[in-house]
XYZ file of C-alpha atoms in Angstrom:
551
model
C 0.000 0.000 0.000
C 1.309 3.726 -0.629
C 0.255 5.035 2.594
C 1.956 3.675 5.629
C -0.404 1.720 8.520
C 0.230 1.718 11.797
C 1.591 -1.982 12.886
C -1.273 -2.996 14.630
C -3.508 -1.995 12.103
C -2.007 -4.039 9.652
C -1.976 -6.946 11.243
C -5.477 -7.208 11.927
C -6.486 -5.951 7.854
C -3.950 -9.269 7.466
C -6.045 -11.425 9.901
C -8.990 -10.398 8.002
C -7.724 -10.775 4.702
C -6.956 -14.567 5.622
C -10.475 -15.163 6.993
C -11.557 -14.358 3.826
C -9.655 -16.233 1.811
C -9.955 -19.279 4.103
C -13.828 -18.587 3.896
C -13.584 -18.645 0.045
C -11.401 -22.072 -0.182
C -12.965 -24.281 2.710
C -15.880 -26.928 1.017
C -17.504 -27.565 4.208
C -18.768 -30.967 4.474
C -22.041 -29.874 5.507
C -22.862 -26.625 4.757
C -20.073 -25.053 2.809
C -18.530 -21.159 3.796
C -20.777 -20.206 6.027
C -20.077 -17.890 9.297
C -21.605 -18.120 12.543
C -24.873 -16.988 11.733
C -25.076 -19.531 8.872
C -24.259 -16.596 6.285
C -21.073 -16.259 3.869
C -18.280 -13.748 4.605
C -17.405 -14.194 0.932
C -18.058 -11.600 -2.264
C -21.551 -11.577 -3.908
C -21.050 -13.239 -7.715
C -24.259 -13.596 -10.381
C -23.243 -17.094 -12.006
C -25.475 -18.189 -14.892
C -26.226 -22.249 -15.029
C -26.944 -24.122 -18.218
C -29.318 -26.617 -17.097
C -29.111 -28.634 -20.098
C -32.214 -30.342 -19.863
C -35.136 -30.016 -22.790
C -38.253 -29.045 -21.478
C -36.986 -28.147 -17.703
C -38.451 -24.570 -16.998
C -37.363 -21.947 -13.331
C -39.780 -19.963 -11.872
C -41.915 -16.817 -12.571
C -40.018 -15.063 -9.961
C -36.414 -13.123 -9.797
C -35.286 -14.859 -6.807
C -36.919 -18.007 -5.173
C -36.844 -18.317 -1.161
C -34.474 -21.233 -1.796
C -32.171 -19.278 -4.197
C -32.338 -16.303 -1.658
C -31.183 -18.819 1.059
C -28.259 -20.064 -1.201
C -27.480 -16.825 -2.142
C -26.701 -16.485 1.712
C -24.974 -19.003 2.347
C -22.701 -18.670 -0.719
C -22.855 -15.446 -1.852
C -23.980 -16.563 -5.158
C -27.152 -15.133 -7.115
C -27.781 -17.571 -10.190
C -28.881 -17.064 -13.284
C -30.453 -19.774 -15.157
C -30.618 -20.593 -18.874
C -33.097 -24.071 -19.435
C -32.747 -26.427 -22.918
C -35.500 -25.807 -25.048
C -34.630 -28.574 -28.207
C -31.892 -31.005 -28.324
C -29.181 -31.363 -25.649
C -26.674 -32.536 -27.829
C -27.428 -29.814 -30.456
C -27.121 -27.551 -27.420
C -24.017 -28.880 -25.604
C -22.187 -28.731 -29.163
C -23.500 -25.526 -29.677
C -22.035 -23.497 -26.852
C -18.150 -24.663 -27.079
C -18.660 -24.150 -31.252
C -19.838 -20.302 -30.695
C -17.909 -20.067 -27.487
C -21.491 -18.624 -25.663
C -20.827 -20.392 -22.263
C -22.267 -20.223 -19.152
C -20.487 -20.295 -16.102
C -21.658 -23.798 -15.393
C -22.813 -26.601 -17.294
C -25.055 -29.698 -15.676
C -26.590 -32.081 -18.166
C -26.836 -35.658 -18.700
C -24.240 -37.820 -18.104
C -24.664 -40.426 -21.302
C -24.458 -40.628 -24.950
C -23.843 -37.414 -27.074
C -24.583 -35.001 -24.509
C -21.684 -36.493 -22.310
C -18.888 -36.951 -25.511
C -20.057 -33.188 -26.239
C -18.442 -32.659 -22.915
C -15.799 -35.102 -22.599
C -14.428 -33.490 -26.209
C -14.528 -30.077 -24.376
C -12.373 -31.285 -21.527
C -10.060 -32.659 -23.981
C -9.910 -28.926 -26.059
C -9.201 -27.390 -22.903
C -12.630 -25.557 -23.049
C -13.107 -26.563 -19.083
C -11.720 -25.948 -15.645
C -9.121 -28.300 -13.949
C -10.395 -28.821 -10.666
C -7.678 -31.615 -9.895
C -5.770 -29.085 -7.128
C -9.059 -27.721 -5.892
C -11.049 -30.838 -5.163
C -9.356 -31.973 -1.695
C -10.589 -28.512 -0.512
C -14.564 -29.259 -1.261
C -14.948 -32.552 0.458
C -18.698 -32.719 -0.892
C -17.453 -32.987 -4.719
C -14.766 -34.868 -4.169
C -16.557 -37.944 -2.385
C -19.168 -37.943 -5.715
C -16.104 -38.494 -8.463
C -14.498 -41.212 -5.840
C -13.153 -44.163 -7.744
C -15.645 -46.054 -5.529
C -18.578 -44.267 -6.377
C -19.015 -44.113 -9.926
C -19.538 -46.663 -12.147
C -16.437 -48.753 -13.538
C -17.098 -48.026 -17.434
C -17.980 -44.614 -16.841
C -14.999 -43.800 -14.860
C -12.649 -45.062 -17.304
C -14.717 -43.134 -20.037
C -15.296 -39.702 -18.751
C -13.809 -38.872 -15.518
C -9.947 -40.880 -15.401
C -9.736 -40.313 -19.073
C -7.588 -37.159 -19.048
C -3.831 -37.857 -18.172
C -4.862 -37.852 -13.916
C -6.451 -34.392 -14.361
C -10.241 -34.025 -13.364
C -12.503 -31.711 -15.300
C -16.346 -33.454 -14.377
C -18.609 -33.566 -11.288
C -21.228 -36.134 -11.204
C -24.378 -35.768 -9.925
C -27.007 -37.980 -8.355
C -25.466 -41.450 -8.352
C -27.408 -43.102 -5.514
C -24.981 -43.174 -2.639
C -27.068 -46.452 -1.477
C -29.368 -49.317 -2.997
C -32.164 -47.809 -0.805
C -31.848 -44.502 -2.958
C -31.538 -46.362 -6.068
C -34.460 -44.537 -8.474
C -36.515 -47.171 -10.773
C -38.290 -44.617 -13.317
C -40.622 -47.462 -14.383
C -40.453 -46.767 -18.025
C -43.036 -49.268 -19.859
C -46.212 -48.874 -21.415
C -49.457 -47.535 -19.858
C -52.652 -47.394 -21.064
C -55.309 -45.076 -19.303
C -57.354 -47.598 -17.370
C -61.057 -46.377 -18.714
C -59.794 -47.119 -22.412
C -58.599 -50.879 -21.007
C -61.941 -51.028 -19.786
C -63.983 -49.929 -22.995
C -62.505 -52.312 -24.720
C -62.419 -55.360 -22.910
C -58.797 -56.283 -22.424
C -56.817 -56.719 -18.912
C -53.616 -54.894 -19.269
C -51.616 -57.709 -17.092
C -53.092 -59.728 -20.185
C -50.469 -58.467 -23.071
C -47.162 -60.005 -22.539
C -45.593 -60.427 -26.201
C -45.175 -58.251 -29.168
C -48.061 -59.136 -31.067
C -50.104 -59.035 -28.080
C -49.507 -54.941 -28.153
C -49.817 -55.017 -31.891
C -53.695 -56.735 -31.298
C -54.469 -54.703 -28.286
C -53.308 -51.442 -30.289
C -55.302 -52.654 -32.846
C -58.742 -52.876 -30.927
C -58.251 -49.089 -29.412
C -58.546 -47.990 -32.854
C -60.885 -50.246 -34.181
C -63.093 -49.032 -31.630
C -63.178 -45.673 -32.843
C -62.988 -43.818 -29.673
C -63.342 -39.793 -29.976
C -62.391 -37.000 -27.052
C -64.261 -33.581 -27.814
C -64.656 -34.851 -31.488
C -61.409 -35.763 -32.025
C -59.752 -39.550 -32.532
C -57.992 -40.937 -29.520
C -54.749 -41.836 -30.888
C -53.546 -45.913 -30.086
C -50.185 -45.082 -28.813
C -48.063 -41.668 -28.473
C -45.315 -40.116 -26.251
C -43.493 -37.226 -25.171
C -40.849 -34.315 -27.415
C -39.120 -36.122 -30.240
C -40.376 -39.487 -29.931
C -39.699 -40.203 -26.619
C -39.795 -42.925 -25.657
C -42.255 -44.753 -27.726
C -38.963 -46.912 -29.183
C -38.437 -48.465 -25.645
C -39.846 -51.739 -27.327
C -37.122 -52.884 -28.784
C -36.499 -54.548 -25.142
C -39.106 -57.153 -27.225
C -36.247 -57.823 -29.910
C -33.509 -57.414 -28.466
C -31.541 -57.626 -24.846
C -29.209 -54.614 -25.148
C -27.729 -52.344 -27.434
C -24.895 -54.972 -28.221
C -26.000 -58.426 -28.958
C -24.335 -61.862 -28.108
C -23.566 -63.833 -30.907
C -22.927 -66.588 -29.143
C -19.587 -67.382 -29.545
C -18.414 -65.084 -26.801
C -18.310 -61.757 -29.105
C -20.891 -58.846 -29.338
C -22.429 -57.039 -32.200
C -23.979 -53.886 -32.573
C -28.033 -54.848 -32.551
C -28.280 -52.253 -35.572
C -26.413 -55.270 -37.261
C -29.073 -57.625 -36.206
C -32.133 -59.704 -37.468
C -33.608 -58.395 -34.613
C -33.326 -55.077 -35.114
C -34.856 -55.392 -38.815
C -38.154 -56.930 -37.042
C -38.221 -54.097 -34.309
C -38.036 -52.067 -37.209
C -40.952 -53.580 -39.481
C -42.926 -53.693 -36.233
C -42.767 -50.199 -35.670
C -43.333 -49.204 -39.631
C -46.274 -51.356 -39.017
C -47.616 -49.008 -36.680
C -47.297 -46.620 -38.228
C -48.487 -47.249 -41.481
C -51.717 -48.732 -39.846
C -52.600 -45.948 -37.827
C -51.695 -47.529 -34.400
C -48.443 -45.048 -33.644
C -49.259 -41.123 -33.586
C -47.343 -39.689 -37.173
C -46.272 -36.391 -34.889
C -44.576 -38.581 -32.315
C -41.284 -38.088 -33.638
C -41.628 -33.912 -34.624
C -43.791 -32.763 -31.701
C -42.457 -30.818 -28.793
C -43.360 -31.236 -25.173
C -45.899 -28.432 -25.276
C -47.515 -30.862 -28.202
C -47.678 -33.758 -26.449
C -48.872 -32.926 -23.411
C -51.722 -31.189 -24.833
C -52.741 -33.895 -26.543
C -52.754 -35.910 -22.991
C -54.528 -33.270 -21.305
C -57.018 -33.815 -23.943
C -57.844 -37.026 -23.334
C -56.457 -37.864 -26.975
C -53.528 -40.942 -26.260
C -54.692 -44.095 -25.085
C -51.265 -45.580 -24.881
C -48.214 -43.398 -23.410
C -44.463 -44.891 -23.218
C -42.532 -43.321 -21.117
C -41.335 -43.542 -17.659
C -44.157 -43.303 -15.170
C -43.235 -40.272 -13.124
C -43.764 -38.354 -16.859
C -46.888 -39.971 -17.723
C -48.907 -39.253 -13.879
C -47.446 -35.611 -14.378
C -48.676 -34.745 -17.667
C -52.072 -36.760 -17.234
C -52.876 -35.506 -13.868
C -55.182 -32.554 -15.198
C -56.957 -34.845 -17.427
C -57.300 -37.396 -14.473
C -58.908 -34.910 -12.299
C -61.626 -33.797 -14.683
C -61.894 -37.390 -15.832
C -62.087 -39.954 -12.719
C -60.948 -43.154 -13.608
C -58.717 -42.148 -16.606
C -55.663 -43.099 -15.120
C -52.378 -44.774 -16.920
C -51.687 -47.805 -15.918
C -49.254 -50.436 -16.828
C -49.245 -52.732 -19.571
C -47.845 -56.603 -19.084
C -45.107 -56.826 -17.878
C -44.566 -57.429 -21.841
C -41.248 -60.172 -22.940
C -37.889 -59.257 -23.324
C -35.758 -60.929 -25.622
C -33.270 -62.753 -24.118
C -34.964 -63.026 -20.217
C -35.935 -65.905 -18.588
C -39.528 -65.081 -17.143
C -38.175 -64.572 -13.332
C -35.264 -62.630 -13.918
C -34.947 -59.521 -12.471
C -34.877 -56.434 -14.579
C -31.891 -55.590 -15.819
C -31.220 -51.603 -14.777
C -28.129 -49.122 -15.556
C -28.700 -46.746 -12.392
C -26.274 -44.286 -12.335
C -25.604 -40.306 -11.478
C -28.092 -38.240 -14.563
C -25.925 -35.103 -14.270
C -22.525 -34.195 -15.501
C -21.435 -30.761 -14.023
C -18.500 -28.702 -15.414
C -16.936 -25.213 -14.893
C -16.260 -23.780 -17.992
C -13.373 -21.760 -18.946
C -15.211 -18.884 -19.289
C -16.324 -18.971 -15.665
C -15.806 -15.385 -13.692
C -15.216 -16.880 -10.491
C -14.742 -20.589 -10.152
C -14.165 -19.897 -6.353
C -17.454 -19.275 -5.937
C -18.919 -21.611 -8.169
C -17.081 -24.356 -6.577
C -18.639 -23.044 -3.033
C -21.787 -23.081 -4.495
C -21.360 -26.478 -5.581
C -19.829 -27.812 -2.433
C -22.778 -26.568 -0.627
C -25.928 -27.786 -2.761
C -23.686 -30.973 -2.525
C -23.684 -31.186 1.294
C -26.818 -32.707 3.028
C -28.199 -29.733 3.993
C -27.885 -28.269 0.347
C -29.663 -31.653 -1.042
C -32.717 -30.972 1.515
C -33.046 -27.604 0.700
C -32.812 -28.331 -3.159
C -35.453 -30.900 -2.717
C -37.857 -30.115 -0.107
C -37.756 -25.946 0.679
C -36.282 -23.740 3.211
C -36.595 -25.597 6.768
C -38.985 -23.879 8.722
C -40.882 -22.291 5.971
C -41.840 -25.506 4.185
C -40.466 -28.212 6.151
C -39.512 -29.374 9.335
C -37.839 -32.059 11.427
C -40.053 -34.240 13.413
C -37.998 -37.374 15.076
C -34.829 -36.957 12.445
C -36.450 -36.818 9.482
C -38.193 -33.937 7.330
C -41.671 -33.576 7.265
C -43.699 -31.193 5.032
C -45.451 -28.429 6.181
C -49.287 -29.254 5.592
C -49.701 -25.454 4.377
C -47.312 -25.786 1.840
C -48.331 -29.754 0.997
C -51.565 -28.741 0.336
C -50.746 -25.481 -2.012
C -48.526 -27.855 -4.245
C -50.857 -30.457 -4.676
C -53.614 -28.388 -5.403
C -51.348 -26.390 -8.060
C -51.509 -28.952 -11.260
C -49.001 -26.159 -13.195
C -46.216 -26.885 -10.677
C -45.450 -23.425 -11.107
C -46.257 -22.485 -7.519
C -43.474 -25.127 -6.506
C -41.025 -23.866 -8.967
C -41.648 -20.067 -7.355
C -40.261 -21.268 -3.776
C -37.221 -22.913 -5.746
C -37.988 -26.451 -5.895
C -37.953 -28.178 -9.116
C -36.077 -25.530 -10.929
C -32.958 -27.462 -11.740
C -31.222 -27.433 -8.368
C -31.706 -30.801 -7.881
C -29.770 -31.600 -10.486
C -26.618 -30.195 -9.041
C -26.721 -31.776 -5.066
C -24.055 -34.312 -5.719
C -24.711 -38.333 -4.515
C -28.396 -39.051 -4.308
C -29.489 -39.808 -0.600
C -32.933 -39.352 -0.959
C -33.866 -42.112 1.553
C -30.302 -42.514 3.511
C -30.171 -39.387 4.435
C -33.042 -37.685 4.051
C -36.980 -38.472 4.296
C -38.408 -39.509 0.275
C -40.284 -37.412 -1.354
C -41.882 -35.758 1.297
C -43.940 -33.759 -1.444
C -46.027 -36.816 -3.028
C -49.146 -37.721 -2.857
C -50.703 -40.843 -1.483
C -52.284 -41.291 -4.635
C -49.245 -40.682 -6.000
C -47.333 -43.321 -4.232
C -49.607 -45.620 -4.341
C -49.706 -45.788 -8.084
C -46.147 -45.920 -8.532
C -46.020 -49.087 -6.140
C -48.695 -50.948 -7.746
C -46.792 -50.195 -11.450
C -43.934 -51.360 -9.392
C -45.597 -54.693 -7.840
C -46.545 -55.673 -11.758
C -43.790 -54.522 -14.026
C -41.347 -55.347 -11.548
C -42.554 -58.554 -10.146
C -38.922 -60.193 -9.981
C -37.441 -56.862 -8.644
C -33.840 -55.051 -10.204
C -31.183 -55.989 -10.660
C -28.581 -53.118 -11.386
C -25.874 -53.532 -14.151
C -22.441 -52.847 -13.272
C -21.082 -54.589 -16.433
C -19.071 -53.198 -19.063
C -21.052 -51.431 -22.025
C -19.532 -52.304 -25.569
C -20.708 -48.833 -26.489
C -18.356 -47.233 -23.957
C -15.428 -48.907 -25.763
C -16.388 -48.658 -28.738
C -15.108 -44.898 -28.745
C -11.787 -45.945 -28.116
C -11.212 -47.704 -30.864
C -8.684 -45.803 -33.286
C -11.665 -45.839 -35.611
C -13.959 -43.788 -34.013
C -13.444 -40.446 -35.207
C -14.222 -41.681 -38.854
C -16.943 -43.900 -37.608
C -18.958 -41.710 -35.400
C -20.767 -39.861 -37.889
C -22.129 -43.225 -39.492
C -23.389 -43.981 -35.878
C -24.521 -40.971 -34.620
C -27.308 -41.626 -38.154
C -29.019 -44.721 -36.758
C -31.470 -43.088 -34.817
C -32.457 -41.010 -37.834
C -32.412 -43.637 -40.183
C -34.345 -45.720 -37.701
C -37.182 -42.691 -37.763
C -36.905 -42.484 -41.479
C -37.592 -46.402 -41.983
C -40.904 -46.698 -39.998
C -41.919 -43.600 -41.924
C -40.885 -45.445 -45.093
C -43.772 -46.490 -47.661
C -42.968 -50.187 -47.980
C -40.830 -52.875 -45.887
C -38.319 -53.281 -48.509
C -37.471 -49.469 -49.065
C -37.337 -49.316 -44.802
C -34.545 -52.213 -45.257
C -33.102 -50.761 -47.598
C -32.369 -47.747 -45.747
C -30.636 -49.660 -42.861
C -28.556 -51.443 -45.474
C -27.149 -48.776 -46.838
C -26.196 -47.293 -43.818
C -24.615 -50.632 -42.522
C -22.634 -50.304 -45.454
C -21.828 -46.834 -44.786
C -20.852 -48.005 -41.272
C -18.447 -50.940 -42.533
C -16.789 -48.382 -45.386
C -15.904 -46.592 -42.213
C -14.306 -48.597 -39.547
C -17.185 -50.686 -37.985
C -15.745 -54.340 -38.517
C -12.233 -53.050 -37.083
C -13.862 -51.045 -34.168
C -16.063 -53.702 -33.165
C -13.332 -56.247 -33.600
C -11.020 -53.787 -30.963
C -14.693 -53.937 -29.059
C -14.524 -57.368 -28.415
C -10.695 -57.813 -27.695
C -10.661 -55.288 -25.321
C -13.688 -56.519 -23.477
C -12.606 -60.466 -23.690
C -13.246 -62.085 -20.240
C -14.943 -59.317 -18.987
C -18.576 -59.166 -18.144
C -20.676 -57.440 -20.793
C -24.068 -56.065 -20.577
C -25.982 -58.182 -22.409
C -30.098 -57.153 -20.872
C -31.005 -53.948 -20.013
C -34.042 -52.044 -19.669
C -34.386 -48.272 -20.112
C -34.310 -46.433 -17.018
């Protein structure tokens, strides 16, 4: 400094100066820089989050009461941007036109993840490999120990020792394990019209025949058909059965090697069955173009008979039409075959973390955003995130949280969700809170419904009648991007979902096979039988997944 202090006067601007800084670089384990009031000695920061996540929407309000409570603790104010389209589109998007947020979260699989693995690898992220031992909350999620083997190796130990990812709600026990219950479900009154016991249909052409007599029943809401089967944005997830076909997205062959099912016999009959419907009016023509906003209209309106999805989905977006409509509700179809399963085998689940979190280069203070991090990742961060501000809409009866029957009652009566999202629950927090401990830790979902529960046990009891079983077996697909083919054979892969869409739209069987041919030879011209040949000496004596169910 240019003016002279007296001695004593420095030394306690010193003492202060390290308070801060301690303030700023201590994780907490429980509640992250926080002084004795439960406040934040460090500087106020606006951070904007990229909550890649199509569809997922914040609140109506500036500043929730759980934002303005993290905003205390942390000294952060955030600023949200939400996904509205494609993830992958999205998470290429920002590192191509360099428009990034502060901090990324988004799902930790298939293009959305390599969109962020290949940033790591550019350098477009933060190291946080000298700043993890100093946020003890991060640092226990990317543990060896607590992420999945394949995934590991893939996207967090794949960068010379350095660490660039955070993971995000891996269940930190089996009791917190989530089942989404994706399947089919058909609304209960429609069942009923039409004579047929959903626990009835168990094969393929069971679904085809009881798709069939929905529409050959001609059933109308306000003057309008009632489509056989439909889902969400994009198609989802009206594919999910190929599960009928075939076990996994790499096949056994049976000699002890694996081929990609696109390759398969199989996957020409899932793809037939699927033109089928659609050709013969059984599979909604939109449900591969229409948005979210689409589709859920169309369920409000009483208009699908048949929704695949994952139950949580389906009782959200049909709960207006429910309550106008008693006795409309979805429920489950079968449990319908998979190919491959023994009848009383479990089901075979990959239950991992759904978030990826990174702090991008272009962060403008990665002090803070790792305190802000460190704290939604402590316990009391993942209760507030989840249930509210204690003592507003919560509190602690006997060690656990219990909801406030004020606040219970204005969120179940508020079909929107929008009066949730306004106190800061539901607005993409949750995705950031680090190991899931929903039940070890802390209390369920304190904010269901009986009604609510109930359903989702009883979809449980009959689609899951053998229980889970959950997969910690290599994926072929996570190896497959190691091969020293990839690069030229990725953009032959990243086609088969498109060409799969194009072929069920095509006009006869032969041009929809023709379609996947020529893309299998695409595929081969660049690198497949090499890369899958790498595939399947890298993996030898190794266990493979060979059955899994979306979840």
């Amino acid at each position: 400094m240019r003016i002279k202090r007296l001695r004593n006067v420095s030394m306690l601007l010193a003492a202060v100066l390290l308070a801060g800084m301690l303030a700023g670089c201590t994780g907490g384990g429980e509640s992250g820089s926080s002084d004795k009031d439960g406040g934040t000695s460090a500087k106020e920061v606006k951070l904007k989050i990229l909550h890649n996540w199509n569809g997922s929407t914040g609140a109506d309000v500036d500043m929730t009461p759980v934002e303005q409570v993290i905003k205390e603790k942390t000294g952060v104010t955030i600023e949200w941007e939400y996904t509205k389209g494609s993830e992958v589109e999205k998470v290429n998007t920002i590192f191509a036109t360099q428009d990034l947020p502060d901090i990324y979260t988004g799902p930790a699989w298939g293009g959305e993840l390599d969109g962020i693995i290949k940033a790591a690898k550019e350098g477009q992220l933060v190291d946080l490999t000298d700043k993890l031992d100093q946020y003890p909350n991060l640092a226990k999620a990317v543990a060896k120990e607590n992420v999945p083997p394949a995934l590991y190796e893939k996207a967090f130990d794949a960068y010379d020792g350095k660490k660039y990812l955070l993971y995000q709600n891996h269940p930190a026990s089996d009791e917190d394990a989530m089942d989404w219950l994706y399947g089919f479900y058909v609304r209960k009154d429609i069942a009923e019209k039409i004579g047929v016991d959903p626990q009835s249909v168990k094969t393929k052409d069971d679904l085809y025949s009881f798709l069939k007599k929905i529409k050959d029943a001609n059933l109308t809401e306000n003057g309008m058909p009632v489509i056989p089967l439909g889902g969400f944005h994009n198609g989802w997830a009206v594919g999910i059965g190929s599960s009928m076909f075939y076990g996994a997205g790499y096949v056994d062959k049976g000699d002890g090697t694996v081929e990609h099912s696109f390759f398969t016999q199989a996957y020409e009959d899932y793809t037939l069955y699927y033109r089928k419907l659609i050709a013969e009016g059984l599979l909604d023509p939109e449900a591969f173009t229409q948005t979210d906003p689409i589709a859920n209209e169309k369920i409000k309106q009483g208009r699908i008979a048949v929704l695949a999805a994952h139950y949580p989905a389906i009782l959200d977006a049909s709960k207006d039409y429910v309550k106008q409509h008693p006795g409309s509700d979805y429920v489950p179809i079968g449990p319908l075959e998979r190919a491959g399963a023994e009848p009383d085998r479990p089901v075979d689940l990959a239950i991992q973390g759904n978030n990826v979190t990174v702090i991008t280069k272009a962060c403008k203070d990665v002090d803070a955003a790792l305190r802000l991090l460190d704290f939604l990742a402590s316990d009391e961060g993942f209760m507030l995130a989840r249930y509210g501000v204690q003592g507003t809409h919560w509190e602690m009866e006997n060690g656990k949280p219990v909801a406030k029957k004020e606040w219970f009652d204005k969120f179940a009566a508020d079909t929107t969700g929008k009066v949730r999202k306004n106190e800061g629950i539901g607005i993409g927090l949750e995705s950031l809170t680090g190991q899931d401990r929903i039940n070890s830790v802390a209390g369920g979902d304190i904010w269901a419904d009986q009604d609510r529960i109930a359903a989702m046990e009883n979809a449980r009891s009959i689609l899951r009648p053998n229980g889970i079983s959950v997969i910690s077996a290599y994926n072929p697909g996570d190896v497959i991007i190691k091969s020293p083919q990839w690069e030229a054979l990725k953009p032959s892969m990243d086609k088969i979902g498109d060409v799969w869409e194009q072929a069920i739209y095509a006009k006869t069987d032969e041009d929809a096979l023709r379609l996947l041919n020529d893309l299998r030879g695409q595929m081969n011209k660049t690198g497949y039988p090499e890369a899958i040949q790498f595939v399947n000496e890298n993996l030898k004596g190794k266990e493979i997944v060979k059955l899994q169910m979306p979840n």
